[in-house]
mmCIF file of N, CA and C in Angstrom:
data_model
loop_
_atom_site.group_PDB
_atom_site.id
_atom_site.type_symbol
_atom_site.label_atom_id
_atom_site.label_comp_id
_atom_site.label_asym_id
_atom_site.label_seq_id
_atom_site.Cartn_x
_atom_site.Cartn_y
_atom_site.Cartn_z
ATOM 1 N N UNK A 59 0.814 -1.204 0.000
ATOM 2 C CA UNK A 59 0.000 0.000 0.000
ATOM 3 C C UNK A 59 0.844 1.248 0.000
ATOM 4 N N UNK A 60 0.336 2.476 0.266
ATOM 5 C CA UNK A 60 1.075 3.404 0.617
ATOM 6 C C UNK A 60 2.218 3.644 1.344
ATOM 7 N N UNK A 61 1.702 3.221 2.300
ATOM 8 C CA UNK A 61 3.075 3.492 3.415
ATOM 9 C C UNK A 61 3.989 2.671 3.331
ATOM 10 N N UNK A 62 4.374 1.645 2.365
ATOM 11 C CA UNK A 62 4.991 0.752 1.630
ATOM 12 C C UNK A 62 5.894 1.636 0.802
ATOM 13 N N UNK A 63 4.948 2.269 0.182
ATOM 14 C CA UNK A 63 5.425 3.319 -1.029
ATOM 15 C C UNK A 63 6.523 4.461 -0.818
ATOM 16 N N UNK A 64 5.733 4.813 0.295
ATOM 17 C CA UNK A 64 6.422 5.966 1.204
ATOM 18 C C UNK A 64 7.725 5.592 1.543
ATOM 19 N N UNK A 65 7.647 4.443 2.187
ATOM 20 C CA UNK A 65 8.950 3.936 2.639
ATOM 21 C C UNK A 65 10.162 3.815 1.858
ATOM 22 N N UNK A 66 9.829 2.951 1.197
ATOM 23 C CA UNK A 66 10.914 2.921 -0.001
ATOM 24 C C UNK A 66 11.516 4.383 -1.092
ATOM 25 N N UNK A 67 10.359 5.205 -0.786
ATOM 26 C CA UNK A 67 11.001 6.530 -1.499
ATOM 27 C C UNK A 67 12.053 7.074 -0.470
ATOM 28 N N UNK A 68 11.422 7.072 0.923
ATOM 29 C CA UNK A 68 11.961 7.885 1.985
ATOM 30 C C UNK A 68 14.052 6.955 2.129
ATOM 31 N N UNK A 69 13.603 6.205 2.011
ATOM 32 C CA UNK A 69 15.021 4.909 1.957
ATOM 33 C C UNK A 69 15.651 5.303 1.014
ATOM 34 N N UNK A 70 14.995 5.502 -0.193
ATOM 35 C CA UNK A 70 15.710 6.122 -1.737
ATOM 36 C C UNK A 70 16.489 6.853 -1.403
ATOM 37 N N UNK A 71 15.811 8.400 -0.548
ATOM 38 C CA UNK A 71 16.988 9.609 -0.449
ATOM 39 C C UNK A 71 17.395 9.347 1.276
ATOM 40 N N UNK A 72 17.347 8.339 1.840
ATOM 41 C CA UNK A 72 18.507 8.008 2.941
ATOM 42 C C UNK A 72 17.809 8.697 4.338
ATOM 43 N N UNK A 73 16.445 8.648 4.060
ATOM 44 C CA UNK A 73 15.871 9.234 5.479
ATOM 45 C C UNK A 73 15.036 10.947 4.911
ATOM 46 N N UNK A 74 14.418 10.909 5.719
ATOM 47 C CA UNK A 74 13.759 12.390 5.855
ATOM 48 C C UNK A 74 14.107 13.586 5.742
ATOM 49 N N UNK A 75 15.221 13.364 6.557
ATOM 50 C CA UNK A 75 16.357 14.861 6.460
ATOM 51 C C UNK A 75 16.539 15.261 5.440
ATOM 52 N N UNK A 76 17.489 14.118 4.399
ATOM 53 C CA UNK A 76 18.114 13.946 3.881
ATOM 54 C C UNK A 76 16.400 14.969 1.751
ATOM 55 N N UNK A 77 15.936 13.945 2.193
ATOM 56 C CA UNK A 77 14.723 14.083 1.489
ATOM 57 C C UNK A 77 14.188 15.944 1.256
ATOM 58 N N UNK A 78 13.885 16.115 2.591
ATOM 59 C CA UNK A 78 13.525 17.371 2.768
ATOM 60 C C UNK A 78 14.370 18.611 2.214
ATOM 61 N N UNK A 79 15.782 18.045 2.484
ATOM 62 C CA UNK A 79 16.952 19.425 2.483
ATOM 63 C C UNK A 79 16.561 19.032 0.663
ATOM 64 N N UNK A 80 16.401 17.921 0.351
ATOM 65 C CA UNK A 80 16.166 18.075 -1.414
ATOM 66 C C UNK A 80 15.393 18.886 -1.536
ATOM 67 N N UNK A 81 14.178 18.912 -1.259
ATOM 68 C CA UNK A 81 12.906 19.695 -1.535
ATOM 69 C C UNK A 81 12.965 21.189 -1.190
ATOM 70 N N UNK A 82 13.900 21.387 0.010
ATOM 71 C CA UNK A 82 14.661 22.684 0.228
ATOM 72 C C UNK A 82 15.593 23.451 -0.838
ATOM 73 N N UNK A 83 16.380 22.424 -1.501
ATOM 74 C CA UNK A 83 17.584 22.849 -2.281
ATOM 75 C C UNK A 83 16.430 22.861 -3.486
ATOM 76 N N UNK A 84 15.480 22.376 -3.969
ATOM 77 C CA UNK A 84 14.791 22.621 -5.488
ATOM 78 C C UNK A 84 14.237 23.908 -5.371
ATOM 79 N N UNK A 85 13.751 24.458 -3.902
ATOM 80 C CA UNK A 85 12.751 25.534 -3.616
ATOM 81 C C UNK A 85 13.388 26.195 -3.924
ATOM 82 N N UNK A 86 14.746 26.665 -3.164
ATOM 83 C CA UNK A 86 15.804 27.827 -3.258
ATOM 84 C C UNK A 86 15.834 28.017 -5.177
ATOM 85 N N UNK A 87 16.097 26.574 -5.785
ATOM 86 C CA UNK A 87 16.784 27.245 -7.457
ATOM 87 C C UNK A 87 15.772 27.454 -7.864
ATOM 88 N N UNK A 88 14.042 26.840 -7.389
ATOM 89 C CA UNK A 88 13.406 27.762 -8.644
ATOM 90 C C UNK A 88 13.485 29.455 -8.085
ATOM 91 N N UNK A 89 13.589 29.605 -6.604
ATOM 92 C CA UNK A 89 12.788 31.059 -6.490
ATOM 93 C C UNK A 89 14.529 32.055 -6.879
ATOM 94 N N UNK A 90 15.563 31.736 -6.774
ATOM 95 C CA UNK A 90 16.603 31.597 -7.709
ATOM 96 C C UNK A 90 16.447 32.204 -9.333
ATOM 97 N N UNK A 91 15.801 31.457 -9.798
ATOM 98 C CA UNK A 91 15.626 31.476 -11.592
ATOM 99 C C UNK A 91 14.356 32.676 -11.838
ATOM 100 N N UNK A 92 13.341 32.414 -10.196
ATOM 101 C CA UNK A 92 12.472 33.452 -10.581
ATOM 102 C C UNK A 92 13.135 35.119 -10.527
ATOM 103 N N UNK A 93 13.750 35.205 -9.824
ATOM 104 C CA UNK A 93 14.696 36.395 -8.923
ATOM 105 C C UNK A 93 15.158 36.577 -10.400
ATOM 106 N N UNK A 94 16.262 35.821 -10.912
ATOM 107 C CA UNK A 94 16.840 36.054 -11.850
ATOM 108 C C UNK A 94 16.385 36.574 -13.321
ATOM 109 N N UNK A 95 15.098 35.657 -13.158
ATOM 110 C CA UNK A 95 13.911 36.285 -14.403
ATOM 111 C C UNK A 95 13.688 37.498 -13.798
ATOM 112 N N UNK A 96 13.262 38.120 -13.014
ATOM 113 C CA UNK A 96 13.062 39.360 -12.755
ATOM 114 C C UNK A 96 13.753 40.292 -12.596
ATOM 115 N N UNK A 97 14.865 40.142 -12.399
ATOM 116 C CA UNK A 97 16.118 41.579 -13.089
ATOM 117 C C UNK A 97 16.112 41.363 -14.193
ATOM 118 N N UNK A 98 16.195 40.234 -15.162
ATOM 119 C CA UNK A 98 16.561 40.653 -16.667
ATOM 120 C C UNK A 98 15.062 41.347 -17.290
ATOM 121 N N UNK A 99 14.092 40.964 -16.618
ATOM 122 C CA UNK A 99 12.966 41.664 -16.907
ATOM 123 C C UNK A 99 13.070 43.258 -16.878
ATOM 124 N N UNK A 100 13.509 43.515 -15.742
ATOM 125 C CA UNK A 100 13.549 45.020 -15.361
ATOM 126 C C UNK A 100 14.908 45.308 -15.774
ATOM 127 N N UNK A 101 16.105 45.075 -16.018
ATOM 128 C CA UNK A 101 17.266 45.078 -16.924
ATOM 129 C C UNK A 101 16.558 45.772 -18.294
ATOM 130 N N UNK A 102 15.759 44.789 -19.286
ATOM 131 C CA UNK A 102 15.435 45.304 -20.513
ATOM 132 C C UNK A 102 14.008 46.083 -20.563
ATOM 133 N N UNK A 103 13.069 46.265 -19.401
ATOM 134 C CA UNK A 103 12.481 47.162 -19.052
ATOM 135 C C UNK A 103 13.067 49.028 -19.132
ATOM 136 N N UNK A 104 13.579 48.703 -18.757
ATOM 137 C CA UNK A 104 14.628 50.306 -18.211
ATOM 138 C C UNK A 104 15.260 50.755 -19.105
ATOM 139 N N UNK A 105 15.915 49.626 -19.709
ATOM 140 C CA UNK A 105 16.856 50.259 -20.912
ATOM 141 C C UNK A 105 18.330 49.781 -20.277
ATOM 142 N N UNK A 106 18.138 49.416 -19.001
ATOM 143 C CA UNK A 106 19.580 49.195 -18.027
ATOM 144 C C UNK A 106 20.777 48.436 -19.039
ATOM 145 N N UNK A 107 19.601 47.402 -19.183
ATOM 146 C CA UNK A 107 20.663 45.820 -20.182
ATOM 147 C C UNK A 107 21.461 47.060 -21.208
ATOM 148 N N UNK A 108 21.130 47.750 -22.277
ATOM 149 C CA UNK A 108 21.883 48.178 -23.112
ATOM 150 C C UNK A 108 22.475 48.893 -22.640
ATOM 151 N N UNK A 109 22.620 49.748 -21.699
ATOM 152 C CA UNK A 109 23.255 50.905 -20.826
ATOM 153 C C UNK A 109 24.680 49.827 -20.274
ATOM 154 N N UNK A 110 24.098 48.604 -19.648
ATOM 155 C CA UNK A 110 25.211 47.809 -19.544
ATOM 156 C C UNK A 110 26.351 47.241 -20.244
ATOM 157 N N UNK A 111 25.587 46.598 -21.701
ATOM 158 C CA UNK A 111 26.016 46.263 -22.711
ATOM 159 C C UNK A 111 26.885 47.223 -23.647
ATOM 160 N N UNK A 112 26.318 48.200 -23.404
ATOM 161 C CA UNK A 112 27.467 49.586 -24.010
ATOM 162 C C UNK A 112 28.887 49.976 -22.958
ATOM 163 N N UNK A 113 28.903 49.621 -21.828
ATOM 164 C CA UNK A 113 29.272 50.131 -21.122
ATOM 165 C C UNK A 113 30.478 48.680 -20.993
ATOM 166 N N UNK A 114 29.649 47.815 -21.054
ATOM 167 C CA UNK A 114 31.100 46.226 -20.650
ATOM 168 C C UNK A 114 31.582 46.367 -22.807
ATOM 169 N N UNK A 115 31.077 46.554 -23.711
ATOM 170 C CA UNK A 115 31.577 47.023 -25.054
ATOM 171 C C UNK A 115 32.727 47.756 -24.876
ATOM 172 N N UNK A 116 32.714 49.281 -24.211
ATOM 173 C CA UNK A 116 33.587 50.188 -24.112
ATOM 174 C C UNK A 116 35.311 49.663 -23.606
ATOM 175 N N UNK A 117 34.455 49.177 -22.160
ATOM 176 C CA UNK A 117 35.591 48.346 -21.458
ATOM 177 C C UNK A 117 36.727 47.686 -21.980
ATOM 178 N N UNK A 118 36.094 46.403 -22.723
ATOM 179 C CA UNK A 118 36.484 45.282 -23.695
ATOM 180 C C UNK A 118 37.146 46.265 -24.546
ATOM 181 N N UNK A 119 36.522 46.878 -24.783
ATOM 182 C CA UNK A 119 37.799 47.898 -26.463
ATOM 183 C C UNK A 119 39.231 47.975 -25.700
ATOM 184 N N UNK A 120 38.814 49.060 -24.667
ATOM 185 C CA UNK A 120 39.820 50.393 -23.847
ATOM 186 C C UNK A 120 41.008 49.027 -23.842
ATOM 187 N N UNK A 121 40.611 47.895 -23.180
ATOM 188 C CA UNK A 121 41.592 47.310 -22.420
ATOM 189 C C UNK A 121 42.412 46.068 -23.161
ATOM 190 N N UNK A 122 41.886 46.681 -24.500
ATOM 191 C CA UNK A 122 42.713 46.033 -25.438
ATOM 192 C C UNK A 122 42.264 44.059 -25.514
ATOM 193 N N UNK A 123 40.957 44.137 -24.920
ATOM 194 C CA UNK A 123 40.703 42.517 -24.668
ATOM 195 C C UNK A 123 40.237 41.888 -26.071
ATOM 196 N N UNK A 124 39.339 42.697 -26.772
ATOM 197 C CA UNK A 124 38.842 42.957 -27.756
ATOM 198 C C UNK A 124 39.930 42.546 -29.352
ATOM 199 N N UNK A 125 40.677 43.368 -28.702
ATOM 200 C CA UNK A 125 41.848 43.233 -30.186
ATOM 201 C C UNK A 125 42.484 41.540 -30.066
ATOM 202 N N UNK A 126 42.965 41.473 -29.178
ATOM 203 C CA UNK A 126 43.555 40.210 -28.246
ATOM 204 C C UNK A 126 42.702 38.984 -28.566
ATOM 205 N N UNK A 127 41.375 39.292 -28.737
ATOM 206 C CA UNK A 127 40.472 38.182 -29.010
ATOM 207 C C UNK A 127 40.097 38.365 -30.094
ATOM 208 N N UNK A 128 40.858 39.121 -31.589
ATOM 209 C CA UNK A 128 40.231 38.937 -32.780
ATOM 210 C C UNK A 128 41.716 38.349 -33.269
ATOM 211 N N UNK A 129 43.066 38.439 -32.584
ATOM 212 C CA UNK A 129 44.112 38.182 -32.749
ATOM 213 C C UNK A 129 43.701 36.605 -32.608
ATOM 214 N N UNK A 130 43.413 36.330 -31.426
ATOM 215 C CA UNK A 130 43.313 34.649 -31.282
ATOM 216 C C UNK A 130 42.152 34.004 -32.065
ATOM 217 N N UNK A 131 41.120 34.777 -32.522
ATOM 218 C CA UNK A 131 40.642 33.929 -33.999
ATOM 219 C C UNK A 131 41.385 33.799 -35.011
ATOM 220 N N UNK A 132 41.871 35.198 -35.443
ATOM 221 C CA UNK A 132 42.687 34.888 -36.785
ATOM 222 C C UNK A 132 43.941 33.619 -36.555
ATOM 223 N N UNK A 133 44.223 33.433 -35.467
ATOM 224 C CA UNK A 133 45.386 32.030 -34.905
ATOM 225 C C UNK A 133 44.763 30.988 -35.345
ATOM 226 N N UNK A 134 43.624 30.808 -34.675
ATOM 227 C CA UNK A 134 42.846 29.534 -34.967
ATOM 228 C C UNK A 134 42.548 29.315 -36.452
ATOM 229 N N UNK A 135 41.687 30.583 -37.448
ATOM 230 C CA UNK A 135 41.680 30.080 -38.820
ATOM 231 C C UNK A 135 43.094 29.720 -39.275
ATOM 232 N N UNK A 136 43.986 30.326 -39.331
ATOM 233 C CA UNK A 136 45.063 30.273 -39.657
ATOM 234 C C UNK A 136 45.579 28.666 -39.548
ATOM 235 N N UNK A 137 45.440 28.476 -38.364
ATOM 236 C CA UNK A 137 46.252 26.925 -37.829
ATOM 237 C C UNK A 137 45.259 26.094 -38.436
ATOM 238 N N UNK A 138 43.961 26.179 -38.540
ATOM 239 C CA UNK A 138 43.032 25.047 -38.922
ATOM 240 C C UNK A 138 42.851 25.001 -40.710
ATOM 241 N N UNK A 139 42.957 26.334 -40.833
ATOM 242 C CA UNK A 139 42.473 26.614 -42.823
ATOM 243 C C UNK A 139 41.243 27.319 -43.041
ATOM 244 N N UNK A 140 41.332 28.327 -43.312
ATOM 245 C CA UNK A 140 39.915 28.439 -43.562
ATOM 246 C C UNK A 140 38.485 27.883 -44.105
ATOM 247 N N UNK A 141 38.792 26.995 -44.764
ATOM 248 C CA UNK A 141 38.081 25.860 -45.258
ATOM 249 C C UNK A 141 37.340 25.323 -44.544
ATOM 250 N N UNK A 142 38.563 24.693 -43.484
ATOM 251 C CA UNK A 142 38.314 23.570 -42.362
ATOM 252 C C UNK A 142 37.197 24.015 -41.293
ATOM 253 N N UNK A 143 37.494 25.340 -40.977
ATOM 254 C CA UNK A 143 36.656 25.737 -39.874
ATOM 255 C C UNK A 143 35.135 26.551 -39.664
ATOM 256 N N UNK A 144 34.157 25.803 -39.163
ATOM 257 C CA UNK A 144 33.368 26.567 -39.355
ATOM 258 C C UNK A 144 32.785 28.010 -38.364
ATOM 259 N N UNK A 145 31.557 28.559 -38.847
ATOM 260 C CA UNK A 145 31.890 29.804 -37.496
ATOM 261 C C UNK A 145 31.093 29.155 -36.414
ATOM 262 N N UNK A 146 31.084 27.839 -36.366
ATOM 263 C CA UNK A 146 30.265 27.284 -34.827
ATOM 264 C C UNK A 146 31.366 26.271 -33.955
ATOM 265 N N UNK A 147 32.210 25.962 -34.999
ATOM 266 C CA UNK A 147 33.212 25.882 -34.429
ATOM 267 C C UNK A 147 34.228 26.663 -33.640
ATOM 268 N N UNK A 148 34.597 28.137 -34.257
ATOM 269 C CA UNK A 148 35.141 29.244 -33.877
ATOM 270 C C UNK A 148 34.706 29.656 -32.715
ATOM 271 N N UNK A 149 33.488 29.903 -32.849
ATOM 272 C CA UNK A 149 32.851 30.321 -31.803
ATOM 273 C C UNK A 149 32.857 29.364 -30.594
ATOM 274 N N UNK A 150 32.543 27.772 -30.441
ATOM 275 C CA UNK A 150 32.965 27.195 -29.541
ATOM 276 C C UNK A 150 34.071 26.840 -28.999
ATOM 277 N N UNK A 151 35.233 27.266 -29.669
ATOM 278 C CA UNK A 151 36.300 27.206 -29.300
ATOM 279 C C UNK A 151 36.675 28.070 -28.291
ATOM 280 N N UNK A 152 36.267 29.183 -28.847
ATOM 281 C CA UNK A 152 36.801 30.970 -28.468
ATOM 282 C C UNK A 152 36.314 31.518 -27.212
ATOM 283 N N UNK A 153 35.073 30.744 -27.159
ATOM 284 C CA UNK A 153 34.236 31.008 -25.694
ATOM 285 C C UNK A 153 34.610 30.686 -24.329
ATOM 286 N N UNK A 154 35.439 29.430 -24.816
ATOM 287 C CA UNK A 154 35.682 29.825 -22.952
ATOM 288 C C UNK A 154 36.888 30.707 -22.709
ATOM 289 N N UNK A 155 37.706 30.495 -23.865
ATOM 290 C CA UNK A 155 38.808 31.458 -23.552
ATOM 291 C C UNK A 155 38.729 33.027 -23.443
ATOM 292 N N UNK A 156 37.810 33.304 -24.405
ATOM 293 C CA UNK A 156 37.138 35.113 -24.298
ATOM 294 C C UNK A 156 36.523 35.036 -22.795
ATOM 295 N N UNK A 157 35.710 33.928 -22.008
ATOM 296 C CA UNK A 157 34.935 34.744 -20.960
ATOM 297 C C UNK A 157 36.392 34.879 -19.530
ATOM 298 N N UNK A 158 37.145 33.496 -19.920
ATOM 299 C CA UNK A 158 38.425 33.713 -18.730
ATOM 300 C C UNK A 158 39.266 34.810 -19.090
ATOM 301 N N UNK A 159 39.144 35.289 -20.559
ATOM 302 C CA UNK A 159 40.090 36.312 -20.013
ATOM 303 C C UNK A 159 39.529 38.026 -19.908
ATOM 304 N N UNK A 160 38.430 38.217 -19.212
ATOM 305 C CA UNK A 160 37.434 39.311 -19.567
ATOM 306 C C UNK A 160 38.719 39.726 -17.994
ATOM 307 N N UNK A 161 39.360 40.641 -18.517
ATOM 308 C CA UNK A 161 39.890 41.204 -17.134
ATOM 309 C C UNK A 161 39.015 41.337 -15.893
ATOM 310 N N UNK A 162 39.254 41.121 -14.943
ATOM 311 C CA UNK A 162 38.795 40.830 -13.488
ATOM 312 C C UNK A 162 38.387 42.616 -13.090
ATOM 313 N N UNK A 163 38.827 43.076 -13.149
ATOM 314 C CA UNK A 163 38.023 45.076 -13.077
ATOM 315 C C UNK A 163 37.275 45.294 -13.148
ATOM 316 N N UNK A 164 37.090 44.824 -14.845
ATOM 317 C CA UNK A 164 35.528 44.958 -15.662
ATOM 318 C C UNK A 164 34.763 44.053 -15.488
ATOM 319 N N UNK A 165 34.565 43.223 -14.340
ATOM 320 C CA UNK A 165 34.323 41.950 -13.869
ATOM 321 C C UNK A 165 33.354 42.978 -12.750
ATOM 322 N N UNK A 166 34.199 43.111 -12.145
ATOM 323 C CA UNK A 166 34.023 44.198 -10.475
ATOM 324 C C UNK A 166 33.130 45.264 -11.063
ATOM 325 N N UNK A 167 33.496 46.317 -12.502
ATOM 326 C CA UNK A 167 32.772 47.034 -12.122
ATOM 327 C C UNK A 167 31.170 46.888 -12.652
ATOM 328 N N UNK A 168 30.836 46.127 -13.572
ATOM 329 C CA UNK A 168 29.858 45.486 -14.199
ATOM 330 C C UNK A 168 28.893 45.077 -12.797
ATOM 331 N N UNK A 169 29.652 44.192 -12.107
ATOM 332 C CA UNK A 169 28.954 43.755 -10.879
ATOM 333 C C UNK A 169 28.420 44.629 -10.165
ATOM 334 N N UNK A 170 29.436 45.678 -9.934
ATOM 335 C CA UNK A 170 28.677 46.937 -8.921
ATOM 336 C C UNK A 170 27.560 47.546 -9.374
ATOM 337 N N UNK A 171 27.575 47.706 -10.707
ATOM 338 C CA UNK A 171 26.581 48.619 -11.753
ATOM 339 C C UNK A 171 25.176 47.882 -11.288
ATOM 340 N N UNK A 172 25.660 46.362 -11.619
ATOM 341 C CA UNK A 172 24.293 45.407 -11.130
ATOM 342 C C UNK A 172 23.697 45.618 -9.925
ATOM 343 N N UNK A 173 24.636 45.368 -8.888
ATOM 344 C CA UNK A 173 23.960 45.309 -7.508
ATOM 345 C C UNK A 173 23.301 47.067 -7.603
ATOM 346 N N UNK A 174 24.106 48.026 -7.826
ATOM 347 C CA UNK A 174 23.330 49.482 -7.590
ATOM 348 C C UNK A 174 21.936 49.189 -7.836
ATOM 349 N N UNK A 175 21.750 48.870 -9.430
ATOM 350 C CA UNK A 175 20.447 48.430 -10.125
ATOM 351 C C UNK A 175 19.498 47.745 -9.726
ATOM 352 N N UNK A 176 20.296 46.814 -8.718
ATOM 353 C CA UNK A 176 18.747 46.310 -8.043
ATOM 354 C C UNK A 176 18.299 46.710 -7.089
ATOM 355 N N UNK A 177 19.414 47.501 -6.221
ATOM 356 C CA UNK A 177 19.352 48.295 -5.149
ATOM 357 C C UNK A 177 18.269 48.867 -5.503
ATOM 358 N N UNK A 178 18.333 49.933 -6.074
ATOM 359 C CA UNK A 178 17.522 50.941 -6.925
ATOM 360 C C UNK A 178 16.419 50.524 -7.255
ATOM 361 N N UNK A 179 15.901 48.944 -7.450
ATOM 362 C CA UNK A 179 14.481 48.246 -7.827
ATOM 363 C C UNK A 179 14.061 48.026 -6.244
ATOM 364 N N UNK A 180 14.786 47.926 -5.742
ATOM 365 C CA UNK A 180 14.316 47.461 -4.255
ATOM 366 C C UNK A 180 13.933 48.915 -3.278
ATOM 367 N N UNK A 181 14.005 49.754 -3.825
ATOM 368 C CA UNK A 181 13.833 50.901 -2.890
ATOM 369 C C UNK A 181 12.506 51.509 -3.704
#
């Protein structure tokens, strides 16, 4: 019957505790994803997102990250052929190395811009 049922689920995740802190940890990521849906909401509400997006653009130029990362495509066609490579390839290549090397500053100040911004939704 049931409590048969019960049992064997509750055994599945190793006891109650154990069970619950799951149902705890799912609660937290959806209200998580909701939070998160709701700044990018109010991000492209405002106009913020492009205000941002112009602003981490600028950055990326000034600090020479930009040039640095059209240098290391032209490496890659180069070494592979142009032939050989396609731009979904390029692009998966290039991505993790463009986001590790986004200087750590423009990291910081992007972040601050954010937190102000929600500050600013929260008041």
């Amino acid at each position: 019957g049931t409590s048969k049922s019960r049992c064997l689920k509750m055994s599945h995740f190793g006891g109650s505790d154990l069970y619950q802190q799951r149902i705890n940890e799912n609660k937290r990521k959806i209200k998580a994803t909701q939070i998160r849906s709701q700044i990018n909401e109010k991000l492209s509400e405002t106009g913020e997102r492009e205000k941002l997006e112009e602003l981490l653009r600028a950055r990326l130029i000034e600090s020479g990250w930009r040039d640095q990362l059209k240098s290391k495509c032209k490496d890659m066609i180069q070494n592979k052929g142009l032939e050989k490579i396609t731009i979904e390839q390029l692009v998966n290549e290039i991505t993790p190395y463009a986001r590790s090397t986004v200087p750590e500053n423009i990291k910081a100040e992007l972040l601050a811009h954010l937190r102000e911004f929600i500050q600013s939704q929260l008041e």
